[in-house]
Amino acid sequence: MAARQIRSWQSVQQEVRRRIKAREWRPGEMIPSEAELAAEFGCARATVNRALRGLAEAGLLDRRRKAGSRVALHPVRKATLDIPVLRNEIEAKGLAYCYRLLARRLCAPPAEMAIRMKADAGERLLQLSGLHLAGARPYVLEGRWINPRVVPEVEAVDFEAISPNEWLVTHVPFEGGDIAFSATSASAEEARILDCRPGDGLFVIERMTWSGDQVITSVRLVFAPGYRMHTQI
Amino acid sequence: MAARQIRSWQSVQQEVRRRIKAREWRPGEMIPSEAELAAEFGCARATVNRALRGLAEAGLLDRRRKAGSRVALHPVRKATLDIPVLRNEIEAKGLAYCYRLLARRLCAPPAEMAIRMKADAGERLLQLSGLHLAGARPYVLEGRWINPRVVPEVEAVDFEAISPNEWLVTHVPFEGGDIAFSATSASAEEARILDCRPGDGLFVIERMTWSGDQVITSVRLVFAPGYRMHTQI
DNA sequence: AAGTGGTCTAGACCACTCC
DNA sequence: GAGTGGTCTAGACCACTTA
């Protein structure tokens, strides 16, 4: 019987995980209340709460006031993945990072992008195109829009010297954004720039960031063939 | 001055976010200790701790004992995204979900897959191929390997009646796994099955799940063109 | 050695929701 | 109405790290 003491929230969490895994508590079933578990383990209810809250965030439990806690039926897996900071990612591979500005202009965006950027009618945005290199190899093709009305200082920045992303994260606070992952087929121009064949399947990340109700920037990253984004669950 | 009281951990968190966003606390800078903030806000230290812990998990703060808390230099790093449960995803769009088994056989896997699956030399694995449909349209092509040594019951399952994923999540507990996202170019066969053109860029998710030190299953999901995985940060 | 975050406790009250 | 999770408190001790 002399089981290890279950006093820390980590050990409570581990024990609950074990019971779920061992099917002592089956999917969809109720588990004892926090107070009961606290009594069983001989710890405070707050400790049990801390443990169960983590399991609920991980999607392993469904918790509701009054109703109690159930083992989730479909352990909807939530993966937390690190959004790559290109410079770090490339340098972590032991390669030299380099950003090359390909184009820069102030122009009216296409209708779809104007909506995405919440631009006023006829408003001109800063359009940037650039290439991130890992050593001598093309790594990511970046197409970006920035709203100079929201970020006036941007017009004076020399993006030959610093990549837009690095400038933005250090100079413009933002509140949130959204990210989409998808795939595309390399166009002729993309193939030329990324040094691959037209039609190659390429991984794409699109990100938009905002502050308040204003859209700061919208960026599309097209990765060279073979790129994989990896995480654990 | 009659500012709203800052007593709940959510309001503490919001106020800290505001100060970071307003550059009152700049990236890389130390912020006051938990005790100081608790005194300022007139709440318990545990409440401040709860708020700051969340911000650290979100990547906005770097916290270390004795060293204190700093505003993170690179604020955007982590996004949590829900791994799609195909049936739910499709039904949420108001379409009928359907799984069609394309192939099933017991055979020795290619060398690379044998390593991934931690299969013994010469061991035969269950190979499944199937198609997930949204209404009448192909949605995802699934290629899967399952180790019957780890999951003996699998040999008796009728995968015409239930998709491998749904059977596995309800019958086999697992501890963890890893996921990779990438892109590929549609092969002739993939194009035929997914009803697209060869060469189309397709989004790919590869997932492996394990329990203990045994690999349960390894799956490759190839999505029909146009698929986007979306999340907020 | 000392300061800071990490955690635990015992108790309390609140908010939500099911009955 | 009552049971459950959600949160807050005041205090305490621990663990880690830096000075």
Coordinates of C-alpha atoms (C1' of nucleotides) in Angstrom, one line a residue:
Chain A
M1 CA 0.0 0.0 0.0
A2 CA 2.8 2.4 0.9
A3 CA 2.3 4.4 -2.3
R4 CA 4.2 7.5 -2.8
Q5 CA 2.5 10.5 -1.3
I6 CA 0.2 12.4 -3.5
R7 CA 0.5 16.0 -2.3
S8 CA 1.9 18.0 -5.2
W9 CA -0.4 19.1 -8.0
Q10 CA 1.9 17.4 -10.4
S11 CA 1.5 14.0 -8.7
V12 CA -2.2 14.5 -8.5
Q13 CA -2.3 15.2 -12.2
Q14 CA -0.1 12.2 -12.9
E15 CA -2.4 9.9 -10.8
V16 CA -5.5 11.2 -12.6
R17 CA -3.8 10.6 -15.9
R18 CA -2.9 7.1 -14.9
R19 CA -6.5 6.3 -13.9
I20 CA -7.8 7.6 -17.2
K21 CA -5.2 5.7 -19.1
A22 CA -5.9 2.5 -17.1
R23 CA -9.6 2.9 -17.8
E24 CA -10.4 3.1 -14.1
W25 CA -12.3 6.2 -15.2
R26 CA -13.7 5.7 -18.7
P27 CA -14.4 8.3 -21.4
G28 CA -17.6 10.1 -20.6
E29 CA -17.7 9.0 -17.0
M30 CA -17.9 11.4 -14.1
I31 CA -14.9 11.5 -11.8
P32 CA -15.1 12.3 -8.1
S33 CA -15.4 16.0 -7.1
E34 CA -12.5 18.1 -6.1
A35 CA -13.4 17.8 -2.4
E36 CA -13.5 14.0 -2.6
L37 CA -10.2 13.7 -4.4
A38 CA -8.6 16.2 -1.9
A39 CA -9.8 14.0 0.9
E40 CA -8.5 10.8 -0.8
F41 CA -5.1 12.2 -1.6
G42 CA -4.8 14.1 1.7
C43 CA -4.1 17.5 0.1
A44 CA -5.9 20.8 -0.2
R45 CA -8.7 21.2 -2.7
A46 CA -6.8 24.0 -4.3
T47 CA -4.1 21.5 -5.2
V48 CA -6.6 19.2 -6.8
N49 CA -8.1 22.1 -8.6
R50 CA -4.7 23.1 -10.0
A51 CA -4.1 19.6 -11.3
L52 CA -7.6 19.1 -12.9
R53 CA -7.5 22.6 -14.4
G54 CA -4.4 21.6 -16.3
L55 CA -6.0 18.4 -17.5
A56 CA -9.1 20.3 -18.7
E57 CA -6.9 22.8 -20.6
A58 CA -5.2 19.8 -22.2
G59 CA -8.6 18.6 -23.3
L60 CA -8.5 15.4 -21.2
L61 CA -11.4 16.5 -18.9
D62 CA -14.6 18.4 -19.4
R63 CA -15.4 20.4 -16.3
R64 CA -18.6 22.3 -15.5
R65 CA -19.8 23.8 -12.3
K66 CA -22.4 21.8 -10.6
A67 CA -22.2 19.1 -13.2
G68 CA -18.7 18.1 -12.1
S69 CA -15.8 16.7 -14.1
R70 CA -16.0 14.1 -16.9
V71 CA -13.4 12.2 -18.8
A72 CA -13.5 13.8 -22.3
L73 CA -15.1 11.6 -24.9
H74 CA -12.9 12.8 -27.7
P75 CA -9.7 13.9 -26.2
V76 CA -9.5 16.8 -28.6
R77 CA -5.8 17.2 -28.8
K78 CA -4.5 20.7 -28.6
A79 CA -1.0 21.1 -29.8
T80 CA 0.9 24.2 -28.8
L81 CA 3.3 24.9 -31.5
D82 CA 6.0 27.4 -31.7
I83 CA 5.7 29.9 -34.4
P84 CA 9.0 29.9 -36.1
V85 CA 11.1 33.0 -35.7
L86 CA 13.0 32.6 -38.9
R87 CA 16.3 33.9 -37.8
N88 CA 16.4 31.7 -34.8
E89 CA 15.2 28.7 -36.7
I90 CA 17.9 29.0 -39.3
E91 CA 20.7 29.9 -36.9
A92 CA 19.7 26.9 -34.8
K93 CA 20.6 24.7 -37.7
G94 CA 24.0 26.3 -37.8
L95 CA 23.4 28.2 -40.9
A96 CA 23.8 31.9 -41.6
Y97 CA 20.6 33.9 -41.7
C98 CA 20.2 36.6 -44.3
Y99 CA 17.2 38.7 -45.4
R100 CA 17.1 40.2 -48.9
L101 CA 14.6 42.8 -49.8
L102 CA 13.1 42.1 -53.3
A103 CA 10.6 44.9 -53.7
R104 CA 9.0 47.8 -51.9
R105 CA 6.2 50.0 -53.0
L106 CA 3.3 52.0 -51.8
C107 CA 0.1 51.0 -53.6
A108 CA -3.5 50.3 -53.4
P109 CA -4.0 46.6 -52.4
P110 CA -6.2 44.1 -54.1
A111 CA -9.8 44.2 -52.9
E112 CA -9.4 41.0 -50.8
M113 CA -6.3 42.3 -49.1
A114 CA -8.0 45.7 -48.5
I115 CA -10.7 44.0 -46.6
R116 CA -8.2 41.8 -44.6
M117 CA -6.2 44.9 -43.7
K118 CA -9.4 46.9 -42.9
A119 CA -8.0 49.6 -45.2
D120 CA -10.1 52.7 -46.1
A121 CA -11.3 52.9 -49.7
G122 CA -8.5 53.9 -52.0
E123 CA -6.0 53.8 -49.1
R124 CA -2.4 52.9 -50.1
L125 CA -0.5 50.4 -48.2
L126 CA 3.2 49.5 -48.0
Q127 CA 3.8 46.3 -49.9
L128 CA 7.1 44.4 -49.2
S129 CA 8.5 41.3 -50.8
G130 CA 11.6 39.6 -49.5
L131 CA 13.6 36.4 -49.2
H132 CA 14.9 34.8 -46.1
L133 CA 18.0 32.7 -46.8
A134 CA 19.6 29.9 -44.8
G135 CA 23.2 30.0 -45.8
A136 CA 23.1 30.3 -49.6
R137 CA 19.8 28.5 -50.0
P138 CA 16.4 30.3 -50.3
Y139 CA 14.4 29.4 -47.3
V140 CA 11.2 31.5 -47.2
L141 CA 9.6 33.9 -49.6
E142 CA 7.8 36.6 -47.8
G143 CA 5.1 38.8 -49.1
R144 CA 3.8 41.5 -46.7
W145 CA 1.5 44.4 -46.4
I146 CA 1.8 47.0 -43.7
N147 CA -0.7 49.9 -43.1
P148 CA 1.3 53.1 -42.7
R149 CA -1.7 54.8 -41.3
V150 CA -1.5 52.5 -38.3
V151 CA 2.3 52.4 -38.2
P152 CA 3.5 55.8 -39.6
E153 CA 7.2 55.3 -38.6
V154 CA 7.3 52.4 -41.1
E155 CA 7.8 54.7 -44.1
A156 CA 11.2 55.8 -42.9
V157 CA 12.6 52.3 -42.1
D158 CA 15.3 50.8 -44.2
F159 CA 14.2 47.3 -44.8
E160 CA 17.4 46.4 -46.6
A161 CA 19.1 46.6 -43.2
I162 CA 16.5 44.8 -41.1
S163 CA 13.7 42.4 -42.0
P164 CA 10.2 43.7 -41.6
N165 CA 9.3 41.0 -39.0
E166 CA 12.3 41.9 -36.8
W167 CA 11.5 45.6 -37.0
L168 CA 7.8 45.1 -36.3
V169 CA 8.2 42.9 -33.2
T170 CA 10.6 45.4 -31.6
H171 CA 8.8 48.6 -32.5
V172 CA 5.1 47.9 -32.8
P173 CA 3.1 46.4 -29.9
F174 CA 0.3 44.2 -31.0
E175 CA -2.6 42.5 -29.2
G176 CA -3.4 39.5 -31.2
G177 CA -3.5 37.9 -34.6
D178 CA -4.5 34.9 -36.5
I179 CA -2.5 32.3 -38.3
A180 CA -3.4 29.9 -41.1
F181 CA -1.4 27.0 -42.4
S182 CA -2.0 25.7 -45.9
A183 CA -0.2 24.4 -49.0
T184 CA 0.2 25.8 -52.5
S185 CA 1.7 24.8 -55.7
A186 CA 4.8 26.8 -56.8
S187 CA 4.2 29.3 -59.5
A188 CA 6.8 30.0 -62.1
E189 CA 8.0 33.1 -60.2
E190 CA 8.0 31.4 -56.8
A191 CA 9.9 28.4 -58.3
R192 CA 12.5 30.8 -59.7
I193 CA 13.0 32.7 -56.4
L194 CA 12.9 29.6 -54.2
D195 CA 15.1 27.6 -56.5
C196 CA 12.6 24.7 -57.0
R197 CA 10.4 23.4 -59.8
P198 CA 7.1 25.0 -60.7
G199 CA 4.3 22.9 -59.3
D200 CA 6.3 21.7 -56.2
G201 CA 4.1 21.6 -53.1
L202 CA 5.0 24.4 -50.8
F203 CA 4.1 25.0 -47.2
V204 CA 2.4 28.3 -46.5
I205 CA 1.9 30.3 -43.4
E206 CA -0.4 33.4 -43.5
R207 CA -0.4 35.7 -40.5
M208 CA -2.3 38.8 -39.6
T209 CA -1.7 40.9 -36.5
W210 CA -3.8 43.6 -35.0
S211 CA -3.9 46.0 -32.2
G212 CA -7.2 47.3 -31.0
D213 CA -9.4 47.3 -34.1
Q214 CA -6.6 48.2 -36.4
V215 CA -4.7 45.7 -38.6
I216 CA -1.0 46.3 -38.5
T217 CA 0.3 43.8 -41.0
S218 CA -0.6 40.8 -43.0
V219 CA 2.1 38.4 -44.2
R220 CA 2.3 35.3 -46.4
L221 CA 5.3 33.0 -46.0
V222 CA 6.0 30.5 -48.7
F223 CA 8.6 27.9 -47.5
A224 CA 11.0 26.1 -49.8
P225 CA 10.2 22.4 -50.5
G226 CA 10.8 20.0 -47.7
Y227 CA 9.8 22.3 -44.9
R228 CA 8.1 20.6 -41.9
M229 CA 6.6 22.1 -38.9
H230 CA 6.8 19.8 -36.0
T231 CA 5.4 19.6 -32.5
Q232 CA 4.5 17.1 -29.7
I233 CA 1.3 16.4 -28.0
Chain B
M1 CA -8.7 58.3 -10.5
A2 CA -11.5 56.0 -9.6
A3 CA -10.1 53.2 -11.6
R4 CA -11.8 49.8 -11.6
Q5 CA -10.5 47.6 -8.8
I6 CA -7.8 45.2 -9.8
R7 CA -8.5 42.2 -7.6
S8 CA -9.2 39.3 -9.9
W9 CA -6.4 37.5 -11.7
Q10 CA -8.0 38.4 -15.0
S11 CA -7.9 42.1 -14.3
V12 CA -4.3 41.8 -13.1
Q13 CA -3.4 40.0 -16.3
Q14 CA -5.2 42.6 -18.4
E15 CA -3.5 45.5 -16.6
V16 CA 0.0 43.9 -17.1
R17 CA -0.8 43.3 -20.7
R18 CA -1.8 47.0 -21.0
R19 CA 1.4 48.1 -19.5
I20 CA 3.5 46.0 -21.8
K21 CA 1.5 47.1 -24.8
A22 CA 1.8 50.7 -23.8
R23 CA 5.5 50.3 -23.5
E24 CA 5.5 51.2 -19.8
W25 CA 7.4 48.0 -19.4
R26 CA 9.6 47.5 -22.5
P27 CA 10.8 44.2 -24.0
G28 CA 13.7 42.8 -22.0
E29 CA 12.9 45.0 -19.0
M30 CA 12.3 43.7 -15.5
I31 CA 8.9 44.1 -14.0
P32 CA 8.1 44.5 -10.3
S33 CA 8.1 41.4 -8.2
E34 CA 4.9 39.5 -7.4
A35 CA 4.9 40.9 -3.9
E36 CA 5.3 44.5 -5.1
L37 CA 2.5 44.1 -7.6
A38 CA 0.3 42.5 -5.0
A39 CA 0.8 45.5 -2.8
E40 CA 0.1 47.9 -5.6
F41 CA -3.1 46.2 -6.7
G42 CA -4.2 45.4 -3.2
C43 CA -4.6 41.7 -3.8
A44 CA -2.9 38.5 -2.6
R45 CA 0.4 37.4 -4.1
A46 CA -1.2 34.2 -5.3
T47 CA -3.6 36.2 -7.5
V48 CA -0.7 38.0 -9.1
N49 CA 1.1 34.7 -9.5
R50 CA -1.9 33.3 -11.3
A51 CA -2.0 36.2 -13.7
L52 CA 1.7 36.3 -14.4
R53 CA 1.9 32.5 -14.8
G54 CA -0.6 32.8 -17.6
L55 CA 1.4 35.5 -19.4
A56 CA 4.5 33.4 -19.1
E57 CA 2.8 30.4 -20.6
A58 CA 1.6 32.6 -23.4
G59 CA 5.2 33.6 -24.1
L60 CA 4.8 37.3 -23.1
L61 CA 7.0 37.1 -20.0
D62 CA 10.1 35.3 -19.1
R63 CA 10.1 34.3 -15.4
R64 CA 12.9 32.9 -13.3
R65 CA 13.3 32.5 -9.6
K66 CA 15.5 35.0 -8.0
A67 CA 16.0 36.7 -11.3
G68 CA 12.4 37.9 -11.5
S69 CA 10.1 38.5 -14.4
R70 CA 11.1 40.2 -17.7
V71 CA 9.0 41.2 -20.7
A72 CA 9.8 38.7 -23.4
L73 CA 11.9 40.0 -26.3
H74 CA 10.1 38.0 -28.9
P75 CA 6.5 38.1 -27.8
V76 CA 5.0 35.9 -30.4
R77 CA 6.1 32.4 -30.2
K78 CA 3.3 30.0 -29.2
A79 CA 0.0 29.2 -30.7
T80 CA -2.3 26.5 -29.5
L81 CA -4.2 24.8 -32.3
D82 CA -6.8 22.1 -32.2
I83 CA -5.9 19.0 -34.0
P84 CA -8.9 18.5 -36.2
V85 CA -11.2 15.6 -35.5
L86 CA -12.3 15.0 -39.1
R87 CA -15.9 14.0 -38.4
N88 CA -16.5 17.0 -36.2
E89 CA -14.8 19.4 -38.6
I90 CA -16.8 18.2 -41.5
E91 CA -20.1 18.0 -39.7
A92 CA -19.5 21.5 -38.3
K93 CA -19.6 22.7 -41.9
G94 CA -23.1 21.2 -42.3
L95 CA -21.8 18.4 -44.5
A96 CA -22.3 14.6 -44.1
Y97 CA -19.2 12.8 -42.9
C98 CA -18.3 9.5 -44.5
Y99 CA -15.3 7.2 -44.3
R100 CA -14.5 4.8 -47.1
L101 CA -12.0 2.0 -46.6
L102 CA -9.8 1.7 -49.7
A103 CA -7.3 -1.0 -48.7
R104 CA -6.3 -3.2 -45.8
R105 CA -3.5 -5.6 -45.5
L106 CA -1.0 -7.1 -43.1
C107 CA 2.5 -6.6 -44.4
A108 CA 6.1 -5.8 -43.6
P109 CA 6.5 -2.0 -43.7
P110 CA 9.2 -0.1 -45.6
A111 CA 12.4 0.3 -43.6
E112 CA 11.8 3.9 -42.7
M113 CA 8.3 3.1 -41.4
A114 CA 9.6 0.1 -39.5
I115 CA 11.9 2.4 -37.6
R116 CA 9.2 5.0 -37.0
M117 CA 6.9 2.3 -35.6
K118 CA 9.6 0.6 -33.6
A119 CA 8.7 -2.6 -35.3
D120 CA 10.8 -5.7 -34.7
A121 CA 12.8 -7.1 -37.7
G122 CA 10.5 -8.7 -40.2
E123 CA 7.4 -7.9 -38.1
R124 CA 4.2 -7.4 -40.1
L125 CA 2.0 -4.4 -39.5
L126 CA -1.6 -3.6 -40.4
Q127 CA -1.6 -1.1 -43.3
L128 CA -4.9 0.8 -43.9
S129 CA -5.8 3.2 -46.6
G130 CA -9.0 5.2 -46.6
L131 CA -10.8 8.3 -47.7
H132 CA -12.7 10.8 -45.6
L133 CA -15.6 12.5 -47.5
A134 CA -17.4 15.7 -46.8
G135 CA -20.7 15.2 -48.5
A136 CA -19.8 13.8 -51.9
R137 CA -16.4 15.5 -52.0
P138 CA -13.2 13.8 -51.1
Y139 CA -11.7 15.6 -48.1
V140 CA -8.7 13.7 -46.8
L141 CA -6.8 10.7 -47.9
E142 CA -5.5 8.7 -45.0
G143 CA -2.7 6.3 -45.0
R144 CA -2.1 4.5 -41.7
W145 CA 0.0 1.8 -40.1
I146 CA -1.0 0.1 -36.9
N147 CA 1.1 -2.4 -34.8
P148 CA -1.1 -5.4 -34.0
R149 CA 1.5 -6.6 -31.4
V150 CA 0.7 -3.4 -29.4
V151 CA -3.0 -3.4 -30.2
P152 CA -4.0 -7.1 -30.8
E153 CA -7.8 -6.3 -30.9
V154 CA -7.3 -4.4 -34.1
E155 CA -7.2 -7.4 -36.2
A156 CA -10.8 -8.2 -35.6
V157 CA -12.1 -4.7 -36.2
D158 CA -14.3 -4.0 -39.2
F159 CA -12.9 -0.8 -40.6
E160 CA -15.6 -0.6 -43.1
A161 CA -18.0 0.3 -40.3
I162 CA -15.8 2.7 -38.3
S163 CA -12.8 4.8 -39.2
P164 CA -9.5 3.8 -37.7
N165 CA -9.2 7.0 -35.9
E166 CA -12.5 6.8 -34.2
W167 CA -11.9 3.2 -33.2
L168 CA -8.5 4.0 -31.8
V169 CA -9.5 7.0 -29.7
T170 CA -12.2 5.1 -28.1
H171 CA -10.4 1.8 -27.6
V172 CA -6.7 2.5 -27.2
P173 CA -5.4 4.9 -24.6
F174 CA -2.3 6.8 -25.6
E175 CA 0.1 9.0 -23.7
G176 CA 1.6 11.2 -26.4
G177 CA 2.6 11.6 -29.9
D178 CA 4.1 14.0 -32.4
I179 CA 2.7 15.9 -35.3
A180 CA 4.3 17.3 -38.3
F181 CA 2.7 19.7 -40.9
S182 CA 4.1 20.0 -44.4
A183 CA 3.1 20.2 -48.0
T184 CA 3.3 17.8 -50.9
S185 CA 2.6 17.7 -54.6
A186 CA -0.3 15.5 -55.6
S187 CA 0.8 12.3 -57.2
A188 CA -1.2 10.8 -60.0
E189 CA -2.9 8.4 -57.7
E190 CA -3.5 11.0 -55.0
A191 CA -5.0 13.3 -57.6
R192 CA -7.3 10.6 -58.8
I193 CA -8.6 9.8 -55.3
L194 CA -8.8 13.4 -54.2
D195 CA -10.4 14.5 -57.4
C196 CA -7.8 17.2 -58.1
R197 CA -5.0 17.7 -60.7
P198 CA -1.6 16.0 -60.4
G199 CA 0.9 18.5 -59.0
D200 CA -1.6 20.4 -56.9
G201 CA -0.1 21.6 -53.6
L202 CA -1.6 19.6 -50.8
F203 CA -1.5 20.1 -47.1
V204 CA -0.2 17.1 -45.1
I205 CA -0.4 16.1 -41.5
E206 CA 1.6 13.3 -40.2
R207 CA 1.0 12.0 -36.7
M208 CA 2.5 9.3 -34.6
T209 CA 1.0 8.2 -31.2
W210 CA 2.6 6.1 -28.5
S211 CA 1.9 4.7 -25.2
G212 CA 4.8 3.9 -22.9
D213 CA 7.7 3.1 -25.3
Q214 CA 5.4 1.4 -27.8
V215 CA 4.2 3.0 -31.0
I216 CA 0.5 2.5 -31.5
T217 CA -0.1 4.0 -34.9
S218 CA 1.4 6.3 -37.5
V219 CA -0.8 8.2 -39.9
R220 CA -0.4 10.4 -42.9
L221 CA -3.4 12.7 -43.8
V222 CA -3.3 14.3 -47.3
F223 CA -5.9 17.1 -47.5
A224 CA -7.8 18.0 -50.7
P225 CA -6.7 21.3 -52.2
G226 CA -7.8 24.5 -50.5
Y227 CA -7.6 23.2 -47.0
R228 CA -6.5 25.7 -44.4
M229 CA -5.8 25.1 -40.7
H230 CA -6.5 28.2 -38.7
T231 CA -5.9 29.5 -35.2
Q232 CA -5.6 32.7 -33.2
I233 CA -2.8 34.0 -31.2
Chain C
dA1 C1' 23.1 34.8 2.0
dA2 C1' 19.1 36.5 0.2
dG3 C1' 15.6 37.5 -3.0
dT4 C1' 12.2 35.8 -6.1
dG5 C1' 9.0 32.7 -8.1
dG6 C1' 6.6 28.0 -7.1
dT7 C1' 3.7 25.7 -4.3
dC8 C1' 0.7 24.2 -0.5
dT9 C1' -2.9 25.1 3.1
dA10 C1' -7.4 26.0 5.3
dG11 C1' -11.0 28.5 4.9
dA12 C1' -14.2 31.4 2.6
dC13 C1' -17.3 33.2 -0.7
dC14 C1' -19.0 33.4 -5.3
dA15 C1' -21.0 31.9 -9.9
dC16 C1' -23.0 28.8 -12.5
dT17 C1' -26.0 25.2 -13.5
dC18 C1' -28.7 21.2 -12.7
dC19 C1' -32.7 19.4 -10.3
Chain D
dG1 C1' -32.1 25.1 -3.6
dA2 C1' -28.0 22.8 -3.5
dG3 C1' -23.8 20.9 -5.3
dT4 C1' -19.7 21.8 -7.9
dG5 C1' -16.0 24.2 -9.8
dG6 C1' -13.8 29.1 -9.8
dT7 C1' -11.4 32.2 -7.3
dC8 C1' -9.4 34.9 -3.5
dT9 C1' -6.8 35.3 0.9
dA10 C1' -3.1 35.3 4.4
dG11 C1' 0.4 32.9 5.6
dA12 C1' 3.9 29.6 5.2
dC13 C1' 7.7 26.9 3.4
dC14 C1' 10.4 25.4 -0.4
dA15 C1' 13.6 25.6 -4.6
dC16 C1' 16.2 27.8 -7.4
dT17 C1' 19.5 31.3 -8.8
dT18 C1' 22.2 35.1 -8.5
dA19 C1' 25.2 38.1 -5.9

